[in-house]
Amino acid sequence: MTIRTRRTRRLWLAAAPALALTLVVAGCTATEVASSASEDTVAAVTEEADDTVVTVANIDTADVTAADVIAGNQDTHDKDDDDEYDLDEATTIAFSGSTATISGEGAVDEGGTVLISEPGTYVLSGDYTGQVVVSSDADGQVRLVLDDVDVTTDAGAAIDVQAADEALVILADGSSNTLSDASSYADDADANAALYSSADLTITGTGSLTVTGNGNDGIASSDGLVIQSGTVTVDAVDDGIRGKDYLVIRDGDISVTAGGDGLKADNEEEAERGYVLIEGGSTTVDAGDDGIDAFTDVVTTGGTVSIVSGGGSTDAVADSGAKGIVAGVVAVLEGGTIDIDASDDGVHADAYLHLAGADLTVASGDDGVHAEQELQVSGGAVTVTTSYEGLEAEIITISGGTSDITASEDGVNAAVPGGGASAPESGDLSAQFIVTGGTLVVDGGGAGTANDGAGDGIDINGDWTQTGGTVITSGPYGGGDGAVDADGTVSIDGGVLIALGGLTTDLDMSAQSAVQFSTTGIADGTALTVVDASGSEIGTFTADGSTSITVSTPSVTSGSSYSLVADGTTVATADAGELTVTQGAGGGGAGGGGTGPGGAAPRP
């Protein structure tokens, strides 16, 4: 098989035949997860004062699909034909300054405020210095068709849907529309966004909408919010686009600049709500706080998403806490292209995180991808270009996809919450690293150097079990840090492991052996080939400057002699099954000082 990634050193060409891989599935099945979303089992809650706050939702494993999560959440309110309307039956409202000319039923001009009190279609055009208020108690949609309208007010929200069965904002074909609100709101104000709705809100159509949230949020709904289409640009002093029950982006061209969170869903009382779903379109977020913040779940199935949060990974305020994507329960990134530059974690889930097919690129000032409990990579392309720790969770499973991780500390860290170096001392070795497929390439702290204390390539406060896939890990080769560090057993029974750098943990070679070469330090980028005693090639890769290189594949046999060849010259020989393990400060039994999920990480 041939493994190719974007950097030259990441080439492993194996002469052995491809391996049959079996996917390890943890926790409940997809059917069990979907069916668990009943009223009785959907959530465990705790009482805090007089409020009911959701603490655990209907997911108990990272091995869930987007469909599983969606099935357990509240259905959305929107429909495929929401962008359709009949002009012949519409009420038209033509603005000019502070006045409005109304033709049709259901709306009145109250002097600086247009009040809409009935369901129906209302076409808005012209420039208006005032508010549009919707207060309808009757069943039926209130459709606001924005057709080259500019609404500016200093009285509160530009459009304030105070009551409606359902509200639609339709951006007329070819139209350009703007909304701008007051510079401040009372602390107890219900409406606190330039476009605000107390009812389910849908934005659709092919026109454009520019929203300036001068006093608080840009667009907000206290129920559900769906963007079906259109070009939507938001600039807000606090949150950009917020749907309390859910925020769903089906398509469109969305651009958000926000002093607070960029995209947000914040229902804290019902486990099937408070989620963000992105299905398509193009979404760009520049947020002072989190790029996407969901109290429960974040799911992506398509589209392109670009996020800068907290000024990005190189921002001077490295402890701002601004993350790229935050999910209070589970994040499933199953589709789409996602690019994140965050001053804190790139992607963070308070419980479970599944990278299931999205193309994800992360630059972070802290962890690249972090889950408090379980992280699974089963598909897609995951690239962490810069991070403190690259992948971090208590249980990390690699079952597919390609992952290329660069970190200044541990490239991969499986640790108990709040654990790190203290975890082995306490006897808690529950962390797990499981590899059944895919390709994982890791540059840990000080890779290819004698850099003690910088971190490991892969650091596990528990057991490492590999039955397939390819793992190439680079780390320091001196002191207590190395390419491989585990406090439990490192068991290889299938797949490929290449460790460029020291081992601070022995390998269990009862099922699959390994050969370790000691060199004088081969120049970074040099092509290396492993050959057996008969001259047959086992595999080829490139050096990173390490003086210790360990290779384990199904083709390596204990007791047999192997050579490491560079440019046709043998640079090292070794017998398989004979490994040198470095025990140093923080190494071996101390676990290399990895920081557990949720623990305070020292800054690099």
Short mmCIF file of N, CA and C in Angstrom, two decimals, residues 346-417:
data_model
loop_
_atom_site.label_atom_id
_atom_site.label_comp_id
_atom_site.label_asym_id
_atom_site.label_seq_id
_atom_site.Cartn_x
_atom_site.Cartn_y
_atom_site.Cartn_z
N GLY A 346 -9.23 24.61 18.63
CA GLY A 346 -9.84 24.72 17.31
C GLY A 346 -11.25 24.16 17.31
N VAL A 347 -11.40 22.89 17.70
CA VAL A 347 -12.71 22.24 17.84
C VAL A 347 -12.76 21.65 19.25
N HIS A 348 -13.84 21.92 19.98
CA HIS A 348 -13.95 21.48 21.36
C HIS A 348 -15.34 20.93 21.61
N ALA A 349 -15.41 19.74 22.22
CA ALA A 349 -16.68 19.16 22.64
C ALA A 349 -16.60 18.81 24.11
N ASP A 350 -17.61 19.18 24.87
CA ASP A 350 -17.61 18.90 26.30
C ASP A 350 -17.79 17.42 26.60
N ALA A 351 -18.21 16.63 25.61
CA ALA A 351 -18.32 15.19 25.81
C ALA A 351 -17.69 14.44 24.65
N TYR A 352 -18.34 14.43 23.47
CA TYR A 352 -17.93 13.55 22.38
C TYR A 352 -17.70 14.34 21.09
N LEU A 353 -16.73 13.85 20.30
CA LEU A 353 -16.40 14.53 19.05
C LEU A 353 -16.07 13.48 18.00
N HIS A 354 -16.75 13.58 16.85
CA HIS A 354 -16.55 12.62 15.76
C HIS A 354 -16.17 13.39 14.50
N LEU A 355 -14.95 13.18 14.02
CA LEU A 355 -14.52 13.71 12.73
C LEU A 355 -14.78 12.61 11.71
N ALA A 356 -15.88 12.79 10.98
CA ALA A 356 -16.44 11.66 10.22
C ALA A 356 -16.46 11.89 8.72
N GLY A 357 -15.67 12.82 8.21
CA GLY A 357 -15.66 13.00 6.76
C GLY A 357 -15.38 14.41 6.31
N ALA A 358 -15.47 15.38 7.18
CA ALA A 358 -15.18 16.76 6.81
C ALA A 358 -13.68 16.93 6.56
N ASP A 359 -13.35 17.86 5.68
CA ASP A 359 -11.95 18.27 5.51
C ASP A 359 -11.70 19.42 6.48
N LEU A 360 -10.95 19.15 7.52
CA LEU A 360 -10.77 20.09 8.63
C LEU A 360 -9.32 20.53 8.71
N THR A 361 -9.11 21.85 8.72
CA THR A 361 -7.78 22.42 8.91
C THR A 361 -7.84 23.36 10.11
N VAL A 362 -6.91 23.17 11.05
CA VAL A 362 -6.95 23.92 12.31
C VAL A 362 -5.58 24.51 12.61
N ALA A 363 -5.57 25.78 12.98
CA ALA A 363 -4.43 26.41 13.64
C ALA A 363 -4.96 26.92 14.97
N SER A 364 -4.34 26.50 16.07
CA SER A 364 -4.89 26.86 17.38
C SER A 364 -3.79 27.30 18.33
N GLY A 365 -4.20 28.16 19.28
CA GLY A 365 -3.28 28.57 20.32
C GLY A 365 -3.24 27.59 21.47
N ASP A 366 -4.16 26.63 21.50
CA ASP A 366 -4.17 25.58 22.52
C ASP A 366 -4.35 24.24 21.81
N ASP A 367 -5.37 23.47 22.16
CA ASP A 367 -5.55 22.17 21.51
C ASP A 367 -6.13 22.34 20.11
N GLY A 368 -5.65 21.51 19.19
CA GLY A 368 -6.23 21.54 17.86
C GLY A 368 -7.65 21.00 17.87
N VAL A 369 -7.81 19.77 18.37
CA VAL A 369 -9.11 19.11 18.47
C VAL A 369 -9.19 18.48 19.85
N HIS A 370 -10.24 18.82 20.61
CA HIS A 370 -10.32 18.41 22.01
C HIS A 370 -11.72 17.92 22.34
N ALA A 371 -11.79 16.75 22.98
CA ALA A 371 -13.05 16.25 23.54
C ALA A 371 -12.79 15.86 24.98
N GLU A 372 -13.71 16.19 25.86
CA GLU A 372 -13.54 15.85 27.26
C GLU A 372 -13.59 14.35 27.50
N GLN A 373 -14.38 13.62 26.69
CA GLN A 373 -14.51 12.18 26.91
C GLN A 373 -13.96 11.37 25.74
N GLU A 374 -14.62 11.41 24.57
CA GLU A 374 -14.18 10.57 23.46
C GLU A 374 -14.02 11.39 22.19
N LEU A 375 -12.97 11.05 21.45
CA LEU A 375 -12.71 11.62 20.13
C LEU A 375 -12.50 10.47 19.15
N GLN A 376 -13.25 10.51 18.04
CA GLN A 376 -13.06 9.50 17.00
C GLN A 376 -12.82 10.18 15.67
N VAL A 377 -11.82 9.67 14.94
CA VAL A 377 -11.58 10.10 13.56
C VAL A 377 -11.85 8.89 12.67
N SER A 378 -12.88 8.99 11.83
CA SER A 378 -13.25 7.86 10.99
C SER A 378 -13.21 8.18 9.50
N GLY A 379 -13.00 9.46 9.14
CA GLY A 379 -12.99 9.82 7.74
C GLY A 379 -12.55 11.25 7.56
N GLY A 380 -12.44 11.64 6.29
CA GLY A 380 -12.06 13.01 5.99
C GLY A 380 -10.57 13.23 6.10
N ALA A 381 -10.18 14.49 5.97
CA ALA A 381 -8.79 14.89 6.09
C ALA A 381 -8.68 15.90 7.22
N VAL A 382 -7.90 15.57 8.23
CA VAL A 382 -7.73 16.42 9.41
C VAL A 382 -6.29 16.92 9.43
N THR A 383 -6.13 18.23 9.38
CA THR A 383 -4.80 18.83 9.39
C THR A 383 -4.74 19.87 10.50
N VAL A 384 -3.88 19.63 11.48
CA VAL A 384 -3.61 20.61 12.53
C VAL A 384 -2.24 21.20 12.24
N THR A 385 -2.20 22.45 11.79
CA THR A 385 -0.94 23.05 11.36
C THR A 385 -0.12 23.58 12.52
N THR A 386 -0.79 24.04 13.57
CA THR A 386 -0.09 24.52 14.75
C THR A 386 -1.01 24.36 15.96
N SER A 387 -0.44 23.94 17.08
CA SER A 387 -1.25 23.72 18.29
C SER A 387 -0.31 23.52 19.46
N TYR A 388 -0.86 23.60 20.66
CA TYR A 388 -0.13 23.20 21.86
C TYR A 388 -0.17 21.67 21.95
N GLU A 389 -1.37 21.09 22.04
CA GLU A 389 -1.56 19.66 21.86
C GLU A 389 -2.52 19.46 20.70
N GLY A 390 -2.21 18.48 19.85
CA GLY A 390 -2.95 18.34 18.60
C GLY A 390 -4.32 17.72 18.76
N LEU A 391 -4.37 16.44 19.13
CA LEU A 391 -5.61 15.72 19.40
C LEU A 391 -5.62 15.36 20.87
N GLU A 392 -6.72 15.67 21.58
CA GLU A 392 -6.77 15.37 23.00
C GLU A 392 -8.16 14.91 23.42
N ALA A 393 -8.21 13.81 24.17
CA ALA A 393 -9.44 13.28 24.77
C ALA A 393 -9.04 12.16 25.71
N GLU A 394 -10.00 11.69 26.48
CA GLU A 394 -9.71 10.54 27.34
C GLU A 394 -9.60 9.27 26.51
N ILE A 395 -10.47 9.12 25.53
CA ILE A 395 -10.44 7.97 24.63
C ILE A 395 -10.34 8.50 23.21
N ILE A 396 -9.31 8.10 22.49
CA ILE A 396 -9.10 8.54 21.11
C ILE A 396 -9.09 7.30 20.21
N THR A 397 -9.97 7.30 19.22
CA THR A 397 -10.05 6.19 18.27
C THR A 397 -9.80 6.71 16.86
N ILE A 398 -8.85 6.11 16.16
CA ILE A 398 -8.58 6.42 14.76
C ILE A 398 -9.01 5.22 13.94
N SER A 399 -10.08 5.36 13.17
CA SER A 399 -10.60 4.23 12.40
C SER A 399 -10.62 4.50 10.91
N GLY A 400 -10.25 5.70 10.48
CA GLY A 400 -10.25 6.01 9.07
C GLY A 400 -9.75 7.43 8.84
N GLY A 401 -9.79 7.86 7.59
CA GLY A 401 -9.38 9.21 7.25
C GLY A 401 -7.87 9.38 7.29
N THR A 402 -7.43 10.59 7.00
CA THR A 402 -6.02 10.95 7.08
C THR A 402 -5.88 12.12 8.03
N SER A 403 -4.96 12.02 8.98
CA SER A 403 -4.75 13.06 9.97
C SER A 403 -3.28 13.44 9.99
N ASP A 404 -3.01 14.73 9.90
CA ASP A 404 -1.65 15.26 9.91
C ASP A 404 -1.58 16.29 11.02
N ILE A 405 -0.86 15.98 12.10
CA ILE A 405 -0.94 16.77 13.33
C ILE A 405 0.42 17.34 13.70
N THR A 406 0.46 18.64 13.96
CA THR A 406 1.67 19.31 14.42
C THR A 406 1.36 20.00 15.74
N ALA A 407 2.22 19.78 16.74
CA ALA A 407 1.99 20.34 18.07
C ALA A 407 3.32 20.71 18.71
N SER A 408 3.29 21.75 19.54
CA SER A 408 4.50 22.13 20.27
C SER A 408 4.68 21.28 21.52
N GLU A 409 3.61 20.67 22.03
CA GLU A 409 3.70 19.73 23.14
C GLU A 409 3.33 18.36 22.60
N ASP A 410 2.41 17.63 23.24
CA ASP A 410 2.02 16.30 22.74
C ASP A 410 1.22 16.42 21.45
N GLY A 411 1.62 15.65 20.45
CA GLY A 411 0.84 15.64 19.21
C GLY A 411 -0.51 15.00 19.41
N VAL A 412 -0.53 13.87 20.11
CA VAL A 412 -1.76 13.18 20.52
C VAL A 412 -1.66 12.94 22.02
N ASN A 413 -2.70 13.31 22.75
CA ASN A 413 -2.69 13.13 24.20
C ASN A 413 -4.00 12.49 24.63
N ALA A 414 -3.94 11.22 25.03
CA ALA A 414 -5.09 10.54 25.61
C ALA A 414 -4.89 10.53 27.12
N ALA A 415 -5.71 11.27 27.83
CA ALA A 415 -5.49 11.44 29.27
C ALA A 415 -6.81 11.54 29.99
N VAL A 416 -6.82 11.13 31.23
CA VAL A 416 -8.02 11.25 32.05
C VAL A 416 -8.27 12.73 32.32
N PRO A 417 -9.53 13.14 32.46
CA PRO A 417 -9.82 14.56 32.71
C PRO A 417 -9.06 15.07 33.93
#
